[in-house]
């Protein structure tokens, strides 16, 4: 993973990274949450993604993190590296906009 403490991880970083990522900075920064807020939410079990405490380290599973971000990872035989928008975004029906200069249809 190429993300540092100062940078926000990219979707590619998350897709190509390990199955879990640190709560801080990776998961929190991906969600736009600061360190203290992330730790507070995790401590109250209110972080938007499951958090696993491993001794003093807190990690977040990558797949649920991607799903919260609206990315459905391809975890099939090809492994990570491909993604599609999550269902919540793909089930929306596009709205057809009529040009103002187009005369209305008559039946």
Tab-separated table of C-alpha atoms in Angstrom:
chain	number	residue	atom	x	y	z
A	1	UNK	CA	0.000	0.000	0.000
A	2	UNK	CA	1.426	3.368	-0.951
A	3	UNK	CA	-0.635	5.617	1.348
A	4	UNK	CA	1.278	7.473	4.039
A	5	UNK	CA	0.012	9.242	7.148
A	6	UNK	CA	-0.198	12.496	5.166
A	7	UNK	CA	-2.100	11.135	2.171
A	8	UNK	CA	-5.563	9.752	1.618
A	9	UNK	CA	-5.495	6.164	0.328
A	10	UNK	CA	-6.716	5.676	-3.213
A	11	UNK	CA	-9.247	3.068	-4.286
A	12	UNK	CA	-6.372	1.233	-5.965
A	13	UNK	CA	-4.433	1.236	-2.669
A	14	UNK	CA	-7.392	-0.374	-0.936
A	15	UNK	CA	-8.103	-2.889	-3.720
A	16	UNK	CA	-4.489	-4.003	-3.992
A	17	UNK	CA	-3.742	-3.862	-0.279
A	18	UNK	CA	-4.021	-6.434	2.477
A	19	UNK	CA	-7.321	-7.871	3.757
A	20	UNK	CA	-7.221	-5.501	6.737
A	21	UNK	CA	-5.936	-1.941	7.032
A	22	UNK	CA	-5.090	0.181	10.081
A	23	UNK	CA	-7.962	2.150	11.584
A	24	UNK	CA	-5.646	5.165	11.529
A	25	UNK	CA	-4.587	6.505	9.112
A	26	UNK	CA	-5.877	4.311	6.285
A	27	UNK	CA	-9.544	3.573	7.106
A	28	UNK	CA	-10.273	6.880	8.818
A	29	UNK	CA	-8.678	8.977	6.078
A	30	UNK	CA	-10.490	7.006	3.362
A	31	UNK	CA	-13.744	8.009	5.085
A	32	UNK	CA	-12.639	11.591	5.691
A	33	UNK	CA	-12.549	11.132	9.471
A	34	UNK	CA	-9.838	12.565	11.711
A	35	UNK	CA	-7.764	10.471	14.123
A	36	UNK	CA	-9.458	11.451	17.377
A	37	UNK	CA	-12.971	11.076	15.940
A	38	UNK	CA	-12.075	7.668	14.446
A	39	UNK	CA	-10.678	6.413	17.752
A	40	UNK	CA	-13.671	7.784	19.651
A	41	UNK	CA	-16.150	6.117	17.265
A	42	UNK	CA	-14.244	2.825	17.366
A	43	UNK	CA	-14.109	2.929	21.165
A	44	UNK	CA	-17.892	3.368	21.296
A	45	UNK	CA	-18.397	0.664	18.632
A	46	UNK	CA	-19.916	3.280	16.296
A	47	UNK	CA	-17.292	3.351	13.513
A	48	UNK	CA	-19.129	2.871	10.177
A	49	UNK	CA	-17.111	-0.284	9.434
A	50	UNK	CA	-16.362	-3.257	11.724
A	51	UNK	CA	-13.204	-2.682	13.780
A	52	UNK	CA	-10.994	-5.511	15.053
A	53	UNK	CA	-8.794	-4.837	18.083
A	54	UNK	CA	-5.525	-6.785	17.970
A	55	UNK	CA	-3.728	-5.972	21.200
A	56	UNK	CA	-3.044	-2.248	20.921
A	57	UNK	CA	-3.683	-2.167	17.150
A	58	UNK	CA	-7.096	-1.536	15.629
A	59	UNK	CA	-7.658	-2.742	12.078
A	60	UNK	CA	-10.552	-2.600	9.643
A	61	UNK	CA	-11.443	-5.303	7.087
A	62	UNK	CA	-10.858	-3.867	3.611
A	63	UNK	CA	-13.954	-5.287	1.872
A	64	UNK	CA	-16.501	-3.666	4.245
A	65	UNK	CA	-14.524	-0.410	4.029
A	66	UNK	CA	-14.752	-0.476	0.231
A	67	UNK	CA	-18.477	-1.204	0.414
A	68	UNK	CA	-19.074	1.777	2.702
A	69	UNK	CA	-17.254	3.853	0.083
A	70	UNK	CA	-19.647	2.556	-2.589
A	71	UNK	CA	-17.204	0.123	-4.194
A	72	UNK	CA	-18.090	-3.538	-4.639
A	73	UNK	CA	-14.757	-5.385	-4.889
A	74	UNK	CA	-14.410	-8.384	-7.183
A	75	UNK	CA	-13.307	-11.007	-4.691
A	76	UNK	CA	-13.874	-13.941	-7.011
A	77	UNK	CA	-11.219	-16.149	-8.483
A	78	UNK	CA	-9.332	-13.189	-9.936
A	79	UNK	CA	-8.867	-11.681	-6.474
A	80	UNK	CA	-8.771	-7.989	-5.748
A	81	UNK	CA	-7.949	-5.461	-8.395
A	82	UNK	CA	-11.318	-5.080	-10.079
A	83	UNK	CA	-14.262	-3.186	-8.706
A	84	UNK	CA	-17.732	-2.110	-9.659
A	85	UNK	CA	-19.983	0.487	-8.090
A	86	UNK	CA	-21.997	-0.898	-5.191
A	87	UNK	CA	-25.605	-1.915	-5.869
A	88	UNK	CA	-26.959	1.094	-4.059
A	89	UNK	CA	-25.549	3.210	-6.852
A	90	UNK	CA	-26.205	0.967	-9.857
A	91	UNK	CA	-29.910	0.343	-9.223
A	92	UNK	CA	-30.841	3.959	-9.786
A	93	UNK	CA	-32.817	4.577	-12.973
A	94	UNK	CA	-31.374	7.395	-15.081
A	95	UNK	CA	-33.688	10.334	-15.519
A	96	UNK	CA	-34.394	11.377	-19.119
A	97	UNK	CA	-34.203	15.110	-19.546
A	98	UNK	CA	-36.165	16.694	-22.352
A	99	UNK	CA	-34.546	19.542	-24.237
A	100	UNK	CA	-36.495	22.807	-23.712
A	101	UNK	CA	-36.616	23.383	-27.494
A	102	UNK	CA	-38.201	20.022	-28.223
A	103	UNK	CA	-41.959	20.202	-28.853
A	104	UNK	CA	-44.011	17.944	-26.560
A	105	UNK	CA	-45.210	14.658	-28.036
A	106	UNK	CA	-48.853	14.327	-28.931
A	107	UNK	CA	-50.687	11.032	-28.833
